[in-house]
XYZ file of C-alpha atoms in Angstrom:
556
model
C -25.839 -62.973 -28.024
C -29.192 -64.152 -26.637
C -29.647 -66.709 -29.457
C -26.226 -68.136 -28.670
C -27.171 -68.555 -25.021
C -30.326 -70.447 -26.016
C -28.317 -72.840 -28.253
C -25.753 -73.515 -25.527
C -28.522 -74.142 -23.029
C -30.032 -76.776 -25.338
C -26.699 -78.468 -26.003
C -25.886 -78.576 -22.308
C -29.244 -80.112 -21.462
C -28.917 -82.790 -24.165
C -25.365 -83.719 -23.261
C -26.329 -83.918 -19.624
C -28.360 -87.080 -20.385
C -25.099 -88.933 -20.833
C -23.023 -88.007 -17.830
C -23.669 -86.113 -14.580
C -20.168 -84.640 -14.181
C -20.320 -83.404 -17.762
C -23.725 -81.913 -16.999
C -22.221 -79.968 -14.104
C -19.405 -78.767 -16.341
C -21.982 -77.704 -18.904
C -23.801 -75.745 -16.231
C -20.637 -73.874 -15.301
C -19.946 -73.152 -18.994
C -23.423 -71.673 -19.318
C -22.862 -69.557 -16.211
C -19.528 -68.347 -17.583
C -21.126 -67.426 -20.907
C -23.954 -65.640 -19.147
C -21.414 -63.820 -16.981
C -19.507 -62.679 -20.067
C -22.722 -61.621 -21.768
C -23.822 -59.465 -18.843
C -20.419 -57.886 -18.356
C -20.280 -56.958 -22.020
C -23.857 -55.740 -21.969
C -23.167 -53.502 -18.953
C -21.796 -50.979 -21.408
C -25.272 -50.687 -22.963
C -28.216 -50.219 -20.623
C -30.937 -51.568 -22.940
C -28.899 -54.660 -23.953
C -27.963 -55.368 -20.342
C -31.603 -55.437 -19.306
C -32.420 -57.793 -22.190
C -29.640 -60.190 -21.197
C -30.636 -60.177 -17.553
C -34.296 -60.873 -18.457
C -33.308 -63.859 -20.583
C -31.001 -65.312 -17.939
C -33.517 -64.791 -15.141
C -36.218 -66.669 -17.116
C -34.104 -69.516 -18.442
C -31.737 -70.232 -15.555
C -34.262 -72.281 -13.511
C -35.207 -74.223 -16.653
C -31.549 -74.917 -17.404
C -30.983 -76.203 -13.909
C -34.053 -78.428 -14.050
C -33.116 -79.827 -17.461
C -29.620 -80.614 -16.301
C -30.932 -82.201 -13.138
C -33.493 -84.226 -15.086
C -30.887 -85.446 -17.527
C -28.627 -86.423 -14.711
C -31.410 -88.402 -13.066
C -31.612 -90.699 -16.109
C -28.101 -91.974 -15.541
C -27.835 -91.905 -11.761
C -30.175 -93.760 -9.393
C -29.796 -91.688 -6.230
C -32.852 -89.370 -6.095
C -31.548 -87.507 -3.044
C -28.298 -86.730 -4.840
C -30.223 -85.496 -7.867
C -32.349 -83.107 -5.834
C -29.313 -81.796 -3.981
C -27.521 -81.091 -7.243
C -30.527 -79.286 -8.698
C -30.994 -77.153 -5.582
C -27.311 -76.293 -5.371
C -27.327 -75.342 -9.036
C -30.321 -73.067 -8.593
C -28.869 -71.321 -5.529
C -25.438 -70.851 -7.073
C -26.840 -69.550 -10.329
C -29.143 -67.042 -8.635
C -26.337 -65.791 -6.402
C -24.179 -65.281 -9.462
C -27.000 -63.482 -11.233
C -27.582 -61.251 -8.210
C -23.900 -60.385 -8.047
C -23.855 -59.623 -11.759
C -26.886 -57.363 -11.431
C -25.200 -55.425 -8.610
C -22.098 -55.042 -10.772
C -24.203 -53.852 -13.715
C -26.184 -51.424 -11.534
C -22.978 -49.958 -10.086
C -21.551 -49.559 -13.592
C -24.759 -47.814 -14.658
C -24.496 -45.389 -11.745
C -20.890 -44.663 -12.659
C -21.958 -43.996 -16.227
C -24.599 -41.521 -14.990
C -22.100 -39.810 -12.671
C -19.606 -39.493 -15.504
C -22.316 -38.032 -17.730
C -23.420 -35.394 -15.218
C -19.817 -34.529 -14.436
C -19.683 -33.214 -17.998
C -23.285 -32.099 -18.616
C -25.666 -29.700 -16.901
C -28.712 -31.444 -15.390
C -31.194 -28.647 -16.066
C -30.363 -27.807 -19.683
C -28.427 -30.937 -20.789
C -25.680 -28.600 -22.060
C -21.978 -29.361 -21.586
C -21.017 -27.778 -18.283
C -18.113 -25.848 -16.791
C -15.859 -28.928 -16.576
C -16.517 -29.816 -20.196
C -15.709 -26.227 -21.198
C -12.430 -26.205 -19.288
C -11.575 -29.575 -20.823
C -12.179 -28.300 -24.355
C -10.153 -25.143 -23.705
C -7.318 -27.085 -22.071
C -7.117 -29.386 -25.094
C -6.803 -26.400 -27.432
C -4.195 -24.878 -25.123
C -2.148 -28.108 -25.153
C -2.224 -28.045 -28.949
C -1.295 -24.351 -28.858
C -4.169 -23.599 -31.226
C -5.580 -20.048 -31.356
C -9.153 -19.867 -30.085
C -11.672 -17.320 -28.888
C -13.959 -17.653 -25.889
C -17.327 -15.959 -26.212
C -19.359 -15.660 -22.981
C -22.929 -14.411 -22.997
C -25.629 -13.737 -20.421
C -29.404 -13.590 -21.177
C -30.578 -10.521 -19.269
C -34.178 -11.455 -18.484
C -33.599 -15.113 -17.595
C -34.095 -14.396 -13.851
C -37.394 -12.672 -14.641
C -38.538 -15.641 -16.736
C -37.777 -17.990 -13.848
C -39.635 -15.752 -11.434
C -42.757 -15.362 -13.575
C -42.995 -18.682 -15.430
C -41.100 -21.130 -13.221
C -37.800 -23.009 -13.429
C -39.090 -25.789 -15.664
C -40.362 -23.400 -18.307
C -37.197 -21.287 -18.072
C -35.016 -24.340 -18.744
C -37.228 -25.438 -21.639
C -37.205 -21.888 -22.990
C -33.428 -21.564 -22.870
C -32.944 -25.038 -24.402
C -35.282 -24.141 -27.262
C -33.395 -20.918 -27.942
C -30.038 -22.698 -27.862
C -31.293 -25.261 -30.355
C -32.124 -22.373 -32.665
C -28.702 -20.823 -31.967
C -27.026 -24.109 -32.980
C -28.973 -24.178 -36.227
C -28.089 -20.566 -36.982
C -24.404 -21.082 -36.167
C -24.202 -24.223 -38.295
C -25.897 -22.356 -41.132
C -24.073 -19.034 -40.977
C -21.055 -19.697 -38.760
C -18.899 -21.139 -41.517
C -19.279 -17.890 -43.411
C -17.944 -16.007 -40.396
C -15.013 -18.270 -39.563
C -13.152 -20.510 -41.973
C -12.571 -23.173 -39.304
C -15.292 -22.683 -36.744
C -14.405 -25.860 -34.857
C -16.301 -26.380 -31.600
C -19.729 -24.754 -31.711
C -21.130 -26.393 -28.585
C -22.889 -24.102 -26.163
C -21.595 -24.611 -22.627
C -23.098 -23.537 -19.331
C -20.353 -21.865 -17.315
C -22.455 -20.408 -14.498
C -26.129 -20.072 -13.619
C -26.751 -17.313 -16.168
C -23.495 -17.381 -18.123
C -23.071 -19.519 -21.237
C -20.107 -20.010 -23.547
C -19.117 -20.752 -27.130
C -15.556 -21.642 -28.160
C -14.479 -20.435 -31.594
C -11.578 -22.528 -32.853
C -8.928 -20.912 -35.028
C -7.832 -17.377 -35.818
C -10.680 -14.902 -35.919
C -11.145 -11.230 -36.766
C -13.194 -8.745 -34.744
C -15.669 -8.452 -37.615
C -16.179 -12.217 -37.482
C -16.835 -12.080 -33.745
C -19.462 -9.449 -34.461
C -21.165 -11.868 -36.858
C -21.337 -14.510 -34.147
C -22.712 -11.964 -31.685
C -25.330 -10.953 -34.256
C -26.352 -14.591 -34.675
C -26.783 -15.005 -30.929
C -28.523 -11.695 -30.378
C -30.940 -12.134 -33.276
C -32.221 -15.434 -31.863
C -32.863 -13.971 -28.416
C -34.251 -10.686 -29.697
C -36.620 -12.481 -32.074
C -38.249 -13.967 -28.993
C -40.729 -16.810 -28.507
C -44.437 -16.843 -27.770
C -45.734 -18.215 -24.485
C -49.528 -18.197 -24.514
C -50.333 -14.539 -25.222
C -46.905 -13.220 -24.223
C -43.929 -12.810 -26.528
C -40.764 -13.275 -24.496
C -37.990 -11.154 -25.970
C -34.515 -11.144 -24.440
C -31.165 -9.464 -25.026
C -27.603 -10.466 -24.262
C -24.479 -9.108 -22.661
C -21.435 -10.641 -24.348
C -17.770 -10.772 -23.337
C -14.964 -11.981 -25.608
C -11.334 -12.946 -24.986
C -8.771 -14.582 -27.255
C -5.989 -17.120 -26.753
C -3.116 -16.307 -26.948
C -3.742 -12.571 -27.462
C -5.381 -11.889 -24.090
C -4.336 -14.912 -22.037
C -1.779 -17.702 -22.096
C -3.721 -20.177 -19.931
C -7.272 -21.538 -19.878
C -8.030 -20.165 -16.419
C -6.806 -16.700 -17.374
C -8.778 -16.800 -20.636
C -12.031 -17.473 -18.773
C -11.182 -14.712 -16.289
C -10.532 -12.219 -19.103
C -13.779 -13.127 -20.865
C -15.714 -12.690 -17.605
C -14.130 -9.276 -17.107
C -15.208 -8.309 -20.619
C -18.707 -9.661 -19.945
C -19.043 -7.477 -16.862
C -17.822 -4.305 -18.557
C -20.361 -1.498 -18.251
C -22.369 -0.992 -21.417
C -21.974 2.329 -23.223
C -23.896 3.701 -26.199
C -25.983 0.565 -26.503
C -22.976 -1.692 -27.198
C -23.876 -5.096 -25.823
C -20.617 -6.956 -26.408
C -17.105 -6.177 -25.236
C -13.682 -7.436 -26.192
C -11.309 -7.788 -23.252
C -9.511 -4.512 -22.644
C -6.332 -4.142 -20.590
C -7.344 -0.737 -19.208
C -10.719 -2.062 -18.093
C -8.958 -5.004 -16.493
C -6.612 -2.707 -14.585
C -9.598 -0.630 -13.463
C -11.371 -3.774 -12.295
C -8.297 -4.968 -10.409
C -7.958 -1.524 -8.811
C -11.581 -1.653 -7.670
C -10.943 -5.045 -6.127
C -7.914 -3.662 -4.284
C -9.872 -0.652 -3.044
C -12.667 -2.895 -1.794
C -10.122 -4.829 0.227
C -8.270 -1.725 1.476
C -11.514 -0.039 2.580
C -11.982 -2.642 5.292
C -8.976 -1.391 7.222
C -9.046 2.299 6.232
C -10.989 3.464 9.297
C -9.029 1.310 11.755
C -5.738 2.594 10.363
C -6.987 6.224 10.371
C -6.474 6.689 6.638
C -9.580 8.873 6.272
C -9.632 12.577 7.034
C -12.171 15.389 6.705
C -11.659 18.558 4.680
C -13.859 21.652 4.873
C -14.900 23.864 1.955
C -16.347 27.204 3.112
C -19.753 28.527 2.055
C -20.276 32.295 1.958
C -23.508 34.249 2.400
C -23.734 36.332 -0.790
C -25.894 38.966 0.925
C -23.700 39.633 3.961
C -20.314 38.593 2.597
C -19.714 36.509 5.736
C -18.917 32.833 6.144
C -22.192 30.963 6.494
C -20.955 27.403 6.891
C -18.903 24.652 5.270
C -19.325 21.352 3.515
C -17.491 18.360 4.957
C -15.594 16.362 2.325
C -13.984 13.009 3.052
C -10.462 12.287 1.822
C -8.656 8.952 1.727
C -4.864 8.707 1.759
C -4.046 5.069 1.028
C -0.385 4.246 1.832
C 0.198 2.260 -1.376
C -2.054 4.116 -3.832
C -1.944 7.688 -2.550
C -5.035 9.928 -2.485
C -8.199 8.178 -3.658
C -10.944 10.595 -4.820
C -14.383 10.176 -3.193
C -16.147 9.703 -6.527
C -14.011 6.581 -6.974
C -14.217 4.916 -3.576
C -17.725 5.938 -2.426
C -19.502 3.886 -5.154
C -17.263 0.936 -4.246
C -18.134 1.362 -0.575
C -21.839 1.467 -1.463
C -21.733 -1.648 -3.630
C -19.670 -3.612 -1.090
C -21.830 -2.618 1.887
C -19.021 -0.714 3.629
C -20.642 2.706 3.255
C -22.511 2.417 6.567
C -19.352 2.296 8.654
C -17.831 5.167 6.670
C -20.930 7.343 7.103
C -20.993 6.716 10.846
C -17.344 7.757 11.082
C -17.914 10.919 8.992
C -20.957 11.995 11.032
C -19.185 11.465 14.352
C -16.020 13.319 13.309
C -17.923 16.139 11.582
C -20.113 16.881 14.599
C -17.116 16.830 16.930
C -15.438 19.389 14.647
C -18.663 21.404 14.532
C -18.552 21.704 18.313
C -15.116 23.356 17.992
C -16.036 25.579 15.013
C -19.105 27.047 16.705
C -16.870 28.380 19.478
C -15.287 30.581 16.811
C -18.369 31.143 14.595
C -21.518 30.437 16.659
C -23.877 30.441 13.641
C -21.768 28.092 11.512
C -23.795 25.454 9.601
C -22.073 22.189 8.779
C -23.197 20.204 5.719
C -22.663 16.440 5.652
C -23.121 14.236 2.586
C -25.153 11.103 3.257
C -25.402 8.176 0.868
C -28.840 7.206 -0.354
C -28.185 3.763 1.124
C -27.780 5.328 4.572
C -30.857 7.511 4.433
C -33.326 4.834 5.510
C -31.170 3.452 8.317
C -32.648 4.076 11.725
C -29.146 3.884 13.213
C -28.168 7.156 11.526
C -30.949 9.222 13.093
C -30.214 7.636 16.486
C -26.526 8.535 16.088
C -27.430 12.144 15.238
C -29.664 12.502 18.299
C -26.993 10.994 20.566
C -24.184 13.243 19.290
C -26.339 16.403 19.294
C -27.113 15.820 22.970
C -23.588 14.797 23.959
C -21.944 17.775 22.202
C -24.703 20.299 22.988
C -25.122 21.212 19.320
C -27.940 23.146 17.684
C -29.644 20.649 15.329
C -30.718 23.498 13.022
C -27.026 24.070 12.225
C -26.625 20.567 10.816
C -27.449 20.078 7.131
C -27.816 16.569 5.670
C -27.067 16.566 1.928
C -28.474 13.917 -0.400
C -28.016 13.685 -4.178
C -30.885 14.364 -6.558
C -30.829 10.778 -7.838
C -31.922 9.591 -4.381
C -35.179 11.544 -4.736
C -36.297 9.514 -7.761
C -38.571 6.792 -6.470
C -41.303 6.362 -3.905
C -42.303 9.893 -2.921
C -44.277 8.831 0.167
C -41.473 6.645 1.515
C -38.819 9.298 0.881
C -40.880 12.055 2.483
C -41.343 9.879 5.550
C -37.576 9.411 5.867
C -36.885 13.140 5.458
C -39.575 13.998 8.001
C -37.793 11.748 10.507
C -34.651 13.868 10.186
C -36.583 17.118 10.339
C -38.286 15.933 13.525
C -34.825 15.868 15.108
C -34.381 19.484 14.029
C -31.694 18.937 11.381
C -32.126 20.383 7.881
C -32.030 18.590 4.553
C -30.444 19.778 1.285
C -30.510 18.327 -2.214
C -27.054 18.165 -3.778
C -26.040 18.407 -7.463
C -29.414 19.779 -8.524
C -29.907 19.811 -12.286
C -28.085 16.555 -12.994
C -31.159 14.378 -12.456
C -34.745 14.405 -13.629
C -36.606 15.877 -10.664
C -38.762 18.961 -11.047
C -38.822 21.733 -8.476
C -42.537 21.095 -8.015
C -41.783 17.469 -7.098
C -38.946 18.502 -4.793
C -41.155 21.079 -3.074
C -43.422 18.265 -1.885
C -40.430 16.735 -0.156
C -39.708 20.012 1.615
C -35.983 20.575 1.123
C -34.452 23.400 3.122
C -31.650 23.996 0.672
C -30.937 23.359 -2.996
C -27.399 23.185 -4.388
C -26.941 24.057 -8.075
C -24.483 21.637 -9.638
C -21.103 23.139 -10.508
C -21.483 22.118 -14.178
C -24.017 24.970 -14.534
C -21.935 27.481 -12.570
C -18.337 27.090 -13.764
C -19.005 28.499 -17.257
C -21.879 30.774 -16.310
C -20.083 33.778 -17.823
C -19.942 32.252 -21.301
C -23.074 30.110 -21.431
C -26.412 31.868 -21.905
C -28.330 28.665 -21.233
C -26.540 28.155 -17.907
C -27.261 31.750 -16.953
C -30.943 31.123 -17.623
C -30.908 27.862 -15.657
C -29.199 29.416 -12.617
C -31.489 32.461 -12.577
C -34.655 30.370 -12.987
C -33.529 27.914 -10.309
C -32.957 30.717 -7.804
C -36.361 32.283 -8.508
C -38.292 29.010 -8.342
C -36.488 27.715 -5.257
C -37.177 30.942 -3.386
C -40.847 30.773 -4.368
C -40.950 27.319 -2.781
C -39.239 28.463 0.406
C -35.814 26.912 -0.198
C -32.384 28.528 0.004
C -29.933 28.158 -2.911
C -26.220 27.293 -2.832
C -24.122 27.640 -6.006
C -21.233 25.159 -6.233
C -18.200 25.667 -8.461
C -17.749 29.437 -8.080
C -14.325 29.935 -9.638
C -13.941 33.688 -10.170
C -15.135 37.127 -9.075
C -17.408 37.572 -12.119
C -19.382 34.413 -11.336
C -19.560 35.511 -7.708
C -21.021 38.902 -8.655
C -23.463 37.433 -11.209
C -24.847 34.967 -8.665
C -25.292 37.817 -6.204
C -27.345 39.603 -8.874
C -29.494 36.485 -9.397
C -30.362 36.469 -5.702
C -28.452 33.257 -4.975
C -28.114 32.822 -1.209
C -24.754 31.102 -0.777
C -21.612 30.430 -2.842
C -19.035 27.658 -2.635
C -15.972 27.104 -4.811
C -12.259 27.635 -5.357
C -12.659 31.400 -5.700
C -13.570 31.393 -2.018
C -11.325 28.540 -0.902
C -10.220 25.073 -1.826
C -11.209 22.319 0.640
C -8.983 22.616 3.726
C -7.874 20.261 6.488
C -9.489 21.142 9.806
C -6.611 23.095 11.345
C -6.044 25.081 8.133
C -9.769 25.776 7.964
C -9.719 27.239 11.485
C -6.771 29.472 10.526
C -8.585 30.570 7.367
C -11.677 31.453 9.429
C -9.609 33.680 11.728
C -8.274 35.641 8.750
C -11.584 36.160 6.943
C -13.429 37.098 10.130
C -11.362 40.272 10.305
C -12.714 41.405 6.904
C -16.067 43.187 6.699
C -16.788 41.501 3.338
C -15.081 38.287 2.289
C -15.064 39.484 -1.322
C -12.601 42.247 -0.509
C -10.432 39.734 1.340
C -10.461 37.300 -1.581
C -9.501 39.788 -4.315
C -6.593 41.348 -2.437
């Protein structure tokens, strides 16, 4: 192209010696050729720059040559100069316009590129992935979407920086490509598209084209996992990673591209069990996930619409046979879904940040009920479960102080229950929080003891007033020698540390009597009473108060 321009420039200059009008025509021909050259070259950045350089250098020379040639046949010097100047100005304006056009085309090319590719990793991005999936969907071709998430990528970014993290992930993906190209054909007859796409910040994708068996998916997962688990060296540190993987198939799990990606994401976020790091989309898991989403939404209005209520399960003093207190249990009656058990909605409330409002409501209602109960049983102790997320909130202790004063309650008859898992962590910080509650005068109990990893010696440093043996150790105490040993040892050790013991899950008279023999302080369970709504609980209290020993009342 450039050589052709040079030749035409020479011809035009030579011909211009003959006739000025023809020289001007030659100039315009050259400009037209240059224009065509630059427009064509705008598709190729390097060629476009070469063309522009040539034109920028030679255009003044062309104009001068044409002007000089014209001067040999025309006598008017002023006219010659005017023609030369006009030619120079016109040509440079054209060149400037062409450069602007080329630069705009280059920007468009860059925009188009980054619309399809990730800037940080240079991988095809979300839009490229959806385009590839949509094309397969249009062709109605079976395909499998495999999503995976490197688990320590955030840690790599934090410790080594974003630049290194991107280089690290790109290096691993290059190795993944090589492994897939080497071994992938053995796993899938028609592996099709083996690009790695970046769907989200930490989520990447591979599309497997064609029908595929579960065993073949496992081979692909093994290829991916082996590359990440092999690790790479960075200075003196070997960076080893692992993956979570989610898989969904078209048309088995979804009929549209959007639904396929959704299903694969649901599989990716399935909780890992027994070390299994990849999950095929499962309808039951999907329904569970959708239910959780509904519950999260419904929780927002549950308090306003008065869908929550409190039930009371009595606790009996095993020494006196009298009612000692009760544990407050929250219940949720959702109009569309019916009763929702606490062990289902409390974790959702904690993860969504709605637990604080629920706890405040429970504490306020429970203490108002306590004010009524103590009129009937003055020594009644009310136990309230508090989430570990609420424990450190200053607002909770302020609320307790306010309600205790307003309702004229004895703080020593209020027991805050926390689960054993909450105690695992910073001992100093936790002790400080518990001391804040004890300074108010309220007592603190550890719930579900035996299900975690805390020792009694560790718990003694935290100074719990009460320890509740988990019902899993109590319900089959009559048939399990190991559970008998655990319950007896727990009672002895807790007493030696100055704590009272409550046994949960007392289901029959034999368990009741055995726990009495072990020196257990209090019992709670269906043998005594199921959890009762407040008014039924008050009626139950009236009946049992007439009996000298609740045991005789219960076995009638």
